[in-house]
PDB file of C-alpha atoms in Angstrom:
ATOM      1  CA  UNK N  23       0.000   0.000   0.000  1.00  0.00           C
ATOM      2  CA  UNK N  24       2.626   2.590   0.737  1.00  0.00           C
ATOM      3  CA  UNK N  25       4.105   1.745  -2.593  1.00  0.00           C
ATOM      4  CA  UNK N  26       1.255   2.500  -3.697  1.00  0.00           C
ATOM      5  CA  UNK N  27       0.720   5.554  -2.094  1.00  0.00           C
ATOM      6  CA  UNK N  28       4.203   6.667  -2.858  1.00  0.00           C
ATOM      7  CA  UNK N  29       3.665   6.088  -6.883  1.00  0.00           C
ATOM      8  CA  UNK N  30       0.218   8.071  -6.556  1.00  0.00           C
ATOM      9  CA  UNK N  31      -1.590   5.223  -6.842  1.00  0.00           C
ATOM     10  CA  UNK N  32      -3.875   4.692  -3.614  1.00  0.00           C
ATOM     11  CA  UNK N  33      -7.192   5.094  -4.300  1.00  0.00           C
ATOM     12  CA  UNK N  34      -8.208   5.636  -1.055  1.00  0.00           C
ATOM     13  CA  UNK N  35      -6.910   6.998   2.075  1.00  0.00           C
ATOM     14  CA  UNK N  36      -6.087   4.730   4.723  1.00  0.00           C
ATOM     15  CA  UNK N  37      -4.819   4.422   8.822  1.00  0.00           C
ATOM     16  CA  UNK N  38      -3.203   1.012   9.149  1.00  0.00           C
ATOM     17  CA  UNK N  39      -2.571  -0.115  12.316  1.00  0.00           C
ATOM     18  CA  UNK N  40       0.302  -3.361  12.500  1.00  0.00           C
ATOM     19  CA  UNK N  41       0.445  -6.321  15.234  1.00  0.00           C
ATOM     20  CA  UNK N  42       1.816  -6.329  17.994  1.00  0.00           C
ATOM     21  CA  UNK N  43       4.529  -8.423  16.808  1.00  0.00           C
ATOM     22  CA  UNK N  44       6.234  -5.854  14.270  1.00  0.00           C
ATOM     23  CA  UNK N  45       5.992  -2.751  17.333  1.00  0.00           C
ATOM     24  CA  UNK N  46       9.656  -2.399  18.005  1.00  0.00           C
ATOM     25  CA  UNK N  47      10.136  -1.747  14.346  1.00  0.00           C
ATOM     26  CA  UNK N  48       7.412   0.725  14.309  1.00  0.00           C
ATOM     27  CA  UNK N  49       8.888   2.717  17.052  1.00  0.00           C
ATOM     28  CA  UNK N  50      12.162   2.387  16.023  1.00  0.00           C
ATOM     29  CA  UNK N  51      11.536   4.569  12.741  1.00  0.00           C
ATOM     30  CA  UNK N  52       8.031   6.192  14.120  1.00  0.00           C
ATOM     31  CA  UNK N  53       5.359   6.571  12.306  1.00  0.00           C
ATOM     32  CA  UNK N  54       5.055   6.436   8.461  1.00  0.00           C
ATOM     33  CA  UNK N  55       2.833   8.586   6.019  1.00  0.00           C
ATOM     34  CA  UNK N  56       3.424   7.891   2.467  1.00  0.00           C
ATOM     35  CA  UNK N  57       1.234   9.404  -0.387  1.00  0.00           C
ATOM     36  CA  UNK N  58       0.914  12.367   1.242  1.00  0.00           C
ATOM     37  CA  UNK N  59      -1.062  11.083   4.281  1.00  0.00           C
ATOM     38  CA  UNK N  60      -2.681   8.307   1.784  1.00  0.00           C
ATOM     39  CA  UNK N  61      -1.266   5.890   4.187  1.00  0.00           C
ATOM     40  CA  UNK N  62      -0.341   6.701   7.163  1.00  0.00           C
ATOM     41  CA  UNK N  63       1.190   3.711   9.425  1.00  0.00           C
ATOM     42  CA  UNK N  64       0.849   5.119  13.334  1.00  0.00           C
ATOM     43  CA  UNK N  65      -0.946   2.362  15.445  1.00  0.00           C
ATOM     44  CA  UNK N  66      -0.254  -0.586  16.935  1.00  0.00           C
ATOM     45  CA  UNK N  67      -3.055  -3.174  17.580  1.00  0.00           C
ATOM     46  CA  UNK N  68      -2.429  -5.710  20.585  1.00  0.00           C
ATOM     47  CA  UNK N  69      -5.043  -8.709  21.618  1.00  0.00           C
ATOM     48  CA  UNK N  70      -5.973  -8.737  25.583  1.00  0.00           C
ATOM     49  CA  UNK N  71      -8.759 -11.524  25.239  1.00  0.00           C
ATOM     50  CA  UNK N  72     -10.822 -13.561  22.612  1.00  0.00           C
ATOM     51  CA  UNK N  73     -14.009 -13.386  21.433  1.00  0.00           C
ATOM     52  CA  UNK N  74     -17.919 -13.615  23.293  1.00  0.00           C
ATOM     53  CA  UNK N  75     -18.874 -16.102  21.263  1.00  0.00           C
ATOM     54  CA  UNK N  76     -16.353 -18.594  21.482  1.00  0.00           C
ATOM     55  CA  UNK N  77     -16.186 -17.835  25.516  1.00  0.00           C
ATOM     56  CA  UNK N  78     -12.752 -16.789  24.852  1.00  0.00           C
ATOM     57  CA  UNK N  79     -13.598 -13.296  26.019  1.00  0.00           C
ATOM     58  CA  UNK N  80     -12.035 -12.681  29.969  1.00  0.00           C
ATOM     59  CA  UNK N  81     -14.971 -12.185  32.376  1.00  0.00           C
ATOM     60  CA  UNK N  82     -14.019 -12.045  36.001  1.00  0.00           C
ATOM     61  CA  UNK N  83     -16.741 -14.647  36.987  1.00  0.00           C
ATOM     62  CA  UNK N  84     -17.673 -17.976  34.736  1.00  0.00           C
ATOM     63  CA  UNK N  85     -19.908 -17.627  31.775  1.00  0.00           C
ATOM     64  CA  UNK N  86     -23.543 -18.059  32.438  1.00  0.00           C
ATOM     65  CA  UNK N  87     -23.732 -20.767  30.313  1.00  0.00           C
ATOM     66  CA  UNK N  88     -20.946 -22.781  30.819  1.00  0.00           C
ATOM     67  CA  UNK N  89     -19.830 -22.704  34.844  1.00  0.00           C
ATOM     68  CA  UNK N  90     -16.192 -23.909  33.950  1.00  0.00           C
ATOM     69  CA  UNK N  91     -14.888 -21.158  31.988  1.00  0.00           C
ATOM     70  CA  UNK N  92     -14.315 -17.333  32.203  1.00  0.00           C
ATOM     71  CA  UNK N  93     -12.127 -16.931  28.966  1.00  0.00           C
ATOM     72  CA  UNK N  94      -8.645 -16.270  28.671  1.00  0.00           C
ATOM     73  CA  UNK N  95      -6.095 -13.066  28.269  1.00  0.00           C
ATOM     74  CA  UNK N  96      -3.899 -13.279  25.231  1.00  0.00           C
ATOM     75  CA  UNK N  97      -1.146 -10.957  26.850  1.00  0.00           C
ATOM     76  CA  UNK N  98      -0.167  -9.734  30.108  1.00  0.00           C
ATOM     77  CA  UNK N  99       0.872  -5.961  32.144  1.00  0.00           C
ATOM     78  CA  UNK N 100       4.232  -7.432  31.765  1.00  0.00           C
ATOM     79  CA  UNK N 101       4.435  -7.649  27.989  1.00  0.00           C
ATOM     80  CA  UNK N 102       2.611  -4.534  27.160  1.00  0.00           C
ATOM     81  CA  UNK N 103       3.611  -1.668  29.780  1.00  0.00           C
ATOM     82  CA  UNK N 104       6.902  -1.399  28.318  1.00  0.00           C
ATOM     83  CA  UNK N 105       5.564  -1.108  24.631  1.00  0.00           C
ATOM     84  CA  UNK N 106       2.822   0.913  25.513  1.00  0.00           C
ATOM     85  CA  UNK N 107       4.904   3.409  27.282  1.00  0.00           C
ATOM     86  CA  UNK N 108       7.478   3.367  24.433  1.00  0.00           C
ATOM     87  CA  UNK N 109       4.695   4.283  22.277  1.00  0.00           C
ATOM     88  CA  UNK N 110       3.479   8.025  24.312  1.00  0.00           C
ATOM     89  CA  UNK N 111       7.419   8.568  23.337  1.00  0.00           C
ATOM     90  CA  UNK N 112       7.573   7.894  19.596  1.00  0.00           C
ATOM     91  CA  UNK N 113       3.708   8.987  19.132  1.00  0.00           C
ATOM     92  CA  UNK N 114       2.117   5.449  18.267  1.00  0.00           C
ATOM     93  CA  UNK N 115      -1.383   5.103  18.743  1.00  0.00           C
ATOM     94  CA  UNK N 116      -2.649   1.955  20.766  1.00  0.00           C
ATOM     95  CA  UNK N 117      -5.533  -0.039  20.004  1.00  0.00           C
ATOM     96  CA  UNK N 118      -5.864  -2.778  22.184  1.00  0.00           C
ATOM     97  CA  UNK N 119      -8.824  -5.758  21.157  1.00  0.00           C
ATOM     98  CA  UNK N 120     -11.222  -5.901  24.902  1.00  0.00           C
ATOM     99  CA  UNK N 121     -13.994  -7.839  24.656  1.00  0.00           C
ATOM    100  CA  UNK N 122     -15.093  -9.046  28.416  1.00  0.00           C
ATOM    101  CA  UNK N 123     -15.654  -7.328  31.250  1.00  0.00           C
ATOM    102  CA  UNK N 124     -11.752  -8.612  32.871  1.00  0.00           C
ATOM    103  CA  UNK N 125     -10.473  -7.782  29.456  1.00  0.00           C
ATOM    104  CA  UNK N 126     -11.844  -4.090  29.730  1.00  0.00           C
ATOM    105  CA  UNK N 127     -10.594  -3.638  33.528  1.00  0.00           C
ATOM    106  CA  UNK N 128      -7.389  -4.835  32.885  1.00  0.00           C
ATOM    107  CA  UNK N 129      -6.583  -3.224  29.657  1.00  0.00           C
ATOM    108  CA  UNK N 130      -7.750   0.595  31.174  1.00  0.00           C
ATOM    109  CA  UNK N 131      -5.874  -0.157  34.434  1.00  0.00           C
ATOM    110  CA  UNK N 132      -2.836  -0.609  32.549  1.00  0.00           C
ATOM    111  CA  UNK N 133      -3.433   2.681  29.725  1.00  0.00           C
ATOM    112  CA  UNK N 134      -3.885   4.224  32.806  1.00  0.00           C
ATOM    113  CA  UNK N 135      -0.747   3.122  34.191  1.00  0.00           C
ATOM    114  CA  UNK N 136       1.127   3.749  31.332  1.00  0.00           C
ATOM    115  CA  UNK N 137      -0.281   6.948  31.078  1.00  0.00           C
ATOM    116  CA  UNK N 138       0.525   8.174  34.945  1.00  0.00           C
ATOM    117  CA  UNK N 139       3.939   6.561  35.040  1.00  0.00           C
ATOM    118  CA  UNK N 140       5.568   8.315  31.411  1.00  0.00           C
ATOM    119  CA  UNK N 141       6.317  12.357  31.923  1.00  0.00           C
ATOM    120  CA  UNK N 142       4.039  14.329  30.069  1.00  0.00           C
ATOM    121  CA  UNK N 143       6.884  16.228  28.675  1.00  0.00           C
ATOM    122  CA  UNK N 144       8.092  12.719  27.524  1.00  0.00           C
ATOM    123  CA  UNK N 145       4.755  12.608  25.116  1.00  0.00           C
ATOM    124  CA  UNK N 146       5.219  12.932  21.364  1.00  0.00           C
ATOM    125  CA  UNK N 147       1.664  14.056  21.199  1.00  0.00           C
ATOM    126  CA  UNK N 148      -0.536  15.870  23.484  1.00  0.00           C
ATOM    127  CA  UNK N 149      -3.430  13.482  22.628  1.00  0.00           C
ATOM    128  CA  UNK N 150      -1.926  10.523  22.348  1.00  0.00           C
ATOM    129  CA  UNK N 151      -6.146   9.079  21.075  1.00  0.00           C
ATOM    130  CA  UNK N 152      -5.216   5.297  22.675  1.00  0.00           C
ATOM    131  CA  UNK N 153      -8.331   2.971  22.123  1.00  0.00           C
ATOM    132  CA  UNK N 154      -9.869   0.177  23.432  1.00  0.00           C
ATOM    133  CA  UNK N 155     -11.272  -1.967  20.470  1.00  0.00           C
ATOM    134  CA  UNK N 156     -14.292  -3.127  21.036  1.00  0.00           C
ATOM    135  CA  UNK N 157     -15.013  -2.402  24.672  1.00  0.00           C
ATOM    136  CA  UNK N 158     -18.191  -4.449  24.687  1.00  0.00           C
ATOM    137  CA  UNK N 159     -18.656  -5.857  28.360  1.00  0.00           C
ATOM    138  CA  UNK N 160     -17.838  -3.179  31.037  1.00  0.00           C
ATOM    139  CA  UNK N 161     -18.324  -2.791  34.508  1.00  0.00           C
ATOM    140  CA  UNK N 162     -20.698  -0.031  35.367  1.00  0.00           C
ATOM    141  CA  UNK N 163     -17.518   0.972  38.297  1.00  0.00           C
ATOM    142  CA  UNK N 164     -15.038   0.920  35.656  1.00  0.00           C
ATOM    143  CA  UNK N 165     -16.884   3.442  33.309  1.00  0.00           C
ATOM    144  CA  UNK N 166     -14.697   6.443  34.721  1.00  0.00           C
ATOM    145  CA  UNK N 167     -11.653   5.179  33.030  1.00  0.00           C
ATOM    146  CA  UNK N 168     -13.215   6.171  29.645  1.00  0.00           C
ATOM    147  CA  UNK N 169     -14.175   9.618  30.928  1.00  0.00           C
ATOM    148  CA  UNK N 170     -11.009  10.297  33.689  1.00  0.00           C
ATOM    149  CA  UNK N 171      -8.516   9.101  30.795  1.00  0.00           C
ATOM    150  CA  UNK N 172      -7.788  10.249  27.040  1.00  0.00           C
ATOM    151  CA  UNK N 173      -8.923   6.819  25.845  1.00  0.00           C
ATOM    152  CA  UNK N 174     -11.545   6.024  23.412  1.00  0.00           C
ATOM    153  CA  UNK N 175     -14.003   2.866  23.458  1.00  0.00           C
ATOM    154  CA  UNK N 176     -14.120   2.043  19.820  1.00  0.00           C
ATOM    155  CA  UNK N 177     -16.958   0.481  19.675  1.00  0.00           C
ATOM    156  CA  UNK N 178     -18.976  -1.727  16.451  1.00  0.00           C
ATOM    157  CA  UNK N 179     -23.088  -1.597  16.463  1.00  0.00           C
ATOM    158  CA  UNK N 180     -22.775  -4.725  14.504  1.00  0.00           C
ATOM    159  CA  UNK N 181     -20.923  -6.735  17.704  1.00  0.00           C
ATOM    160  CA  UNK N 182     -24.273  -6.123  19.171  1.00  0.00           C
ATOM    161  CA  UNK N 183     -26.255  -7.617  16.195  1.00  0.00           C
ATOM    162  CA  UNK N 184     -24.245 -10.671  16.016  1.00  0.00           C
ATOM    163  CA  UNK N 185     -23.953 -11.437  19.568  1.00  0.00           C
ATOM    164  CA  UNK N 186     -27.502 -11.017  19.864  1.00  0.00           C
ATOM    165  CA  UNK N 187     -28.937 -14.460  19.607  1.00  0.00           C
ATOM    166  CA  UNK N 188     -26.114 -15.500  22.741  1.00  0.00           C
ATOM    167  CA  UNK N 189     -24.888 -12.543  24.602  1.00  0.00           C
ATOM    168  CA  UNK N 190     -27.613 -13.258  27.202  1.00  0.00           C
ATOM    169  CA  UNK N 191     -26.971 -16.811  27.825  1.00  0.00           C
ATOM    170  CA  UNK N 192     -23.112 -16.290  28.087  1.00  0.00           C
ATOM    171  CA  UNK N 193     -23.647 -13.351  30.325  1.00  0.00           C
ATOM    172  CA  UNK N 194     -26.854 -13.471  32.566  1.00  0.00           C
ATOM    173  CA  UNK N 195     -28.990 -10.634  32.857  1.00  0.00           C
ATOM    174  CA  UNK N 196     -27.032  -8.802  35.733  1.00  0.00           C
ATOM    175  CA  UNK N 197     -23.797  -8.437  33.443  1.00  0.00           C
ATOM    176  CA  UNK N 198     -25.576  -7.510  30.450  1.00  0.00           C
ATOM    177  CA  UNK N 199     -26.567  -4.051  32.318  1.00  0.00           C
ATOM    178  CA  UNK N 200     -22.658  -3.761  31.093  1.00  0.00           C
ATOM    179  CA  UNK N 201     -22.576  -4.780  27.802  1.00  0.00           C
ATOM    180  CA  UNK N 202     -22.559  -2.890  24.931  1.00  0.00           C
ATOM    181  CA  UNK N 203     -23.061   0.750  26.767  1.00  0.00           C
ATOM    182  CA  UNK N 204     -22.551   3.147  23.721  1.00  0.00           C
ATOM    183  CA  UNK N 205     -25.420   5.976  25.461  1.00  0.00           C
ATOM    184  CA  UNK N 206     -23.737   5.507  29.350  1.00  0.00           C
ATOM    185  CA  UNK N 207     -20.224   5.913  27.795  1.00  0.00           C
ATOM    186  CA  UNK N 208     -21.265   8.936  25.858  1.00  0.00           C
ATOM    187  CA  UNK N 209     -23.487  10.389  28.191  1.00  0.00           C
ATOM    188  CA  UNK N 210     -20.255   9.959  30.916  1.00  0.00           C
ATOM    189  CA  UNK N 211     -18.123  11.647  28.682  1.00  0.00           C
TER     190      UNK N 211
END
């Protein structure tokens, strides 16, 4: 694509955000535009849990539906706090994949941390616009991390259309109160 881009090619404009995998090399140069901001290459996406519908998302209690499992997290403080706080220096934008509501906690508790423990003046950007993909299951008490902190829940209407037909029996009516709270978050700020 930035080929592309560079040969004036590109018919379209696009953000790309890489794994997790290829940060260091991201950092290392910082981030790319090519085309003239046709492609721009300034994210880096990581994976905290799985998926609702495969119970792979991390609840803190069991799944309604199945007693014996509470999903799983993909990575841990101890292999992202370093990256992410590398990234508020070179001016990388996180995106971190948070389905359940363990998923959510842990992934803002650790923005947060990143965000409290780097110097300010250490910030490439002001705004440094860090995400939380998905953010579908959420505490109601953990909703102030979206309004206290300069994070965004990027959330998808259509997660709610395709996890209509099992979000209740994987979650039980208390935690769905939770799930997919697009009017509290905005309302909250």
């Amino acid at each position: 694509l930035e080929a592309m881009a560079e040969a004036g090619e590109a018919p379209l404009r696009v953000y790309n955000s890489i794994d997790m995998g290829d940060a260091r090399a991201l950092m290392a140069g910082g981030p790319r535009d090519a085309g003239d901001g046709r492609i721009i290459t300034r994210a880096i996406k990581f994976y905290a849990d799985g998926a609702l519908g495969s119970r792979g998302a991390k609840l803190f209690e069991p799944y309604s539906d199945r007693p014996d499992a509470s999903g799983l997290m993909l990575t841990s403080r101890e292999e992202v706090m370093p990256l992410y706080q590398e990234a508020l220096r070179t001016g990388i934008q996180i995106a971190t994949h948070a389905i359940g509501d363990q998923g959510n906690h842990d992934v803002a508790a650790w923005y947060e941390e990143a965000l409290r423990s780097t110097p300010r003046a250490e910030w490439r950007l002001a705004d440094p616009r860090w995400r939380i993909e998905h953010a579908q299951i959420i505490r109601p008490r953990d909703y102030h991390y979206f309004s206290d902190l300069p994070i965004i829940a990027s959330m998808q209407p259509s997660h709610a259309i395709g996890d209509l037909h099992f979000a209740a029996d994987r979650l039980g009516d208390a935690r769905l109160d939770g799930a997919y709270a697009w009017h509290t978050l905005v309302e909250r700020g």
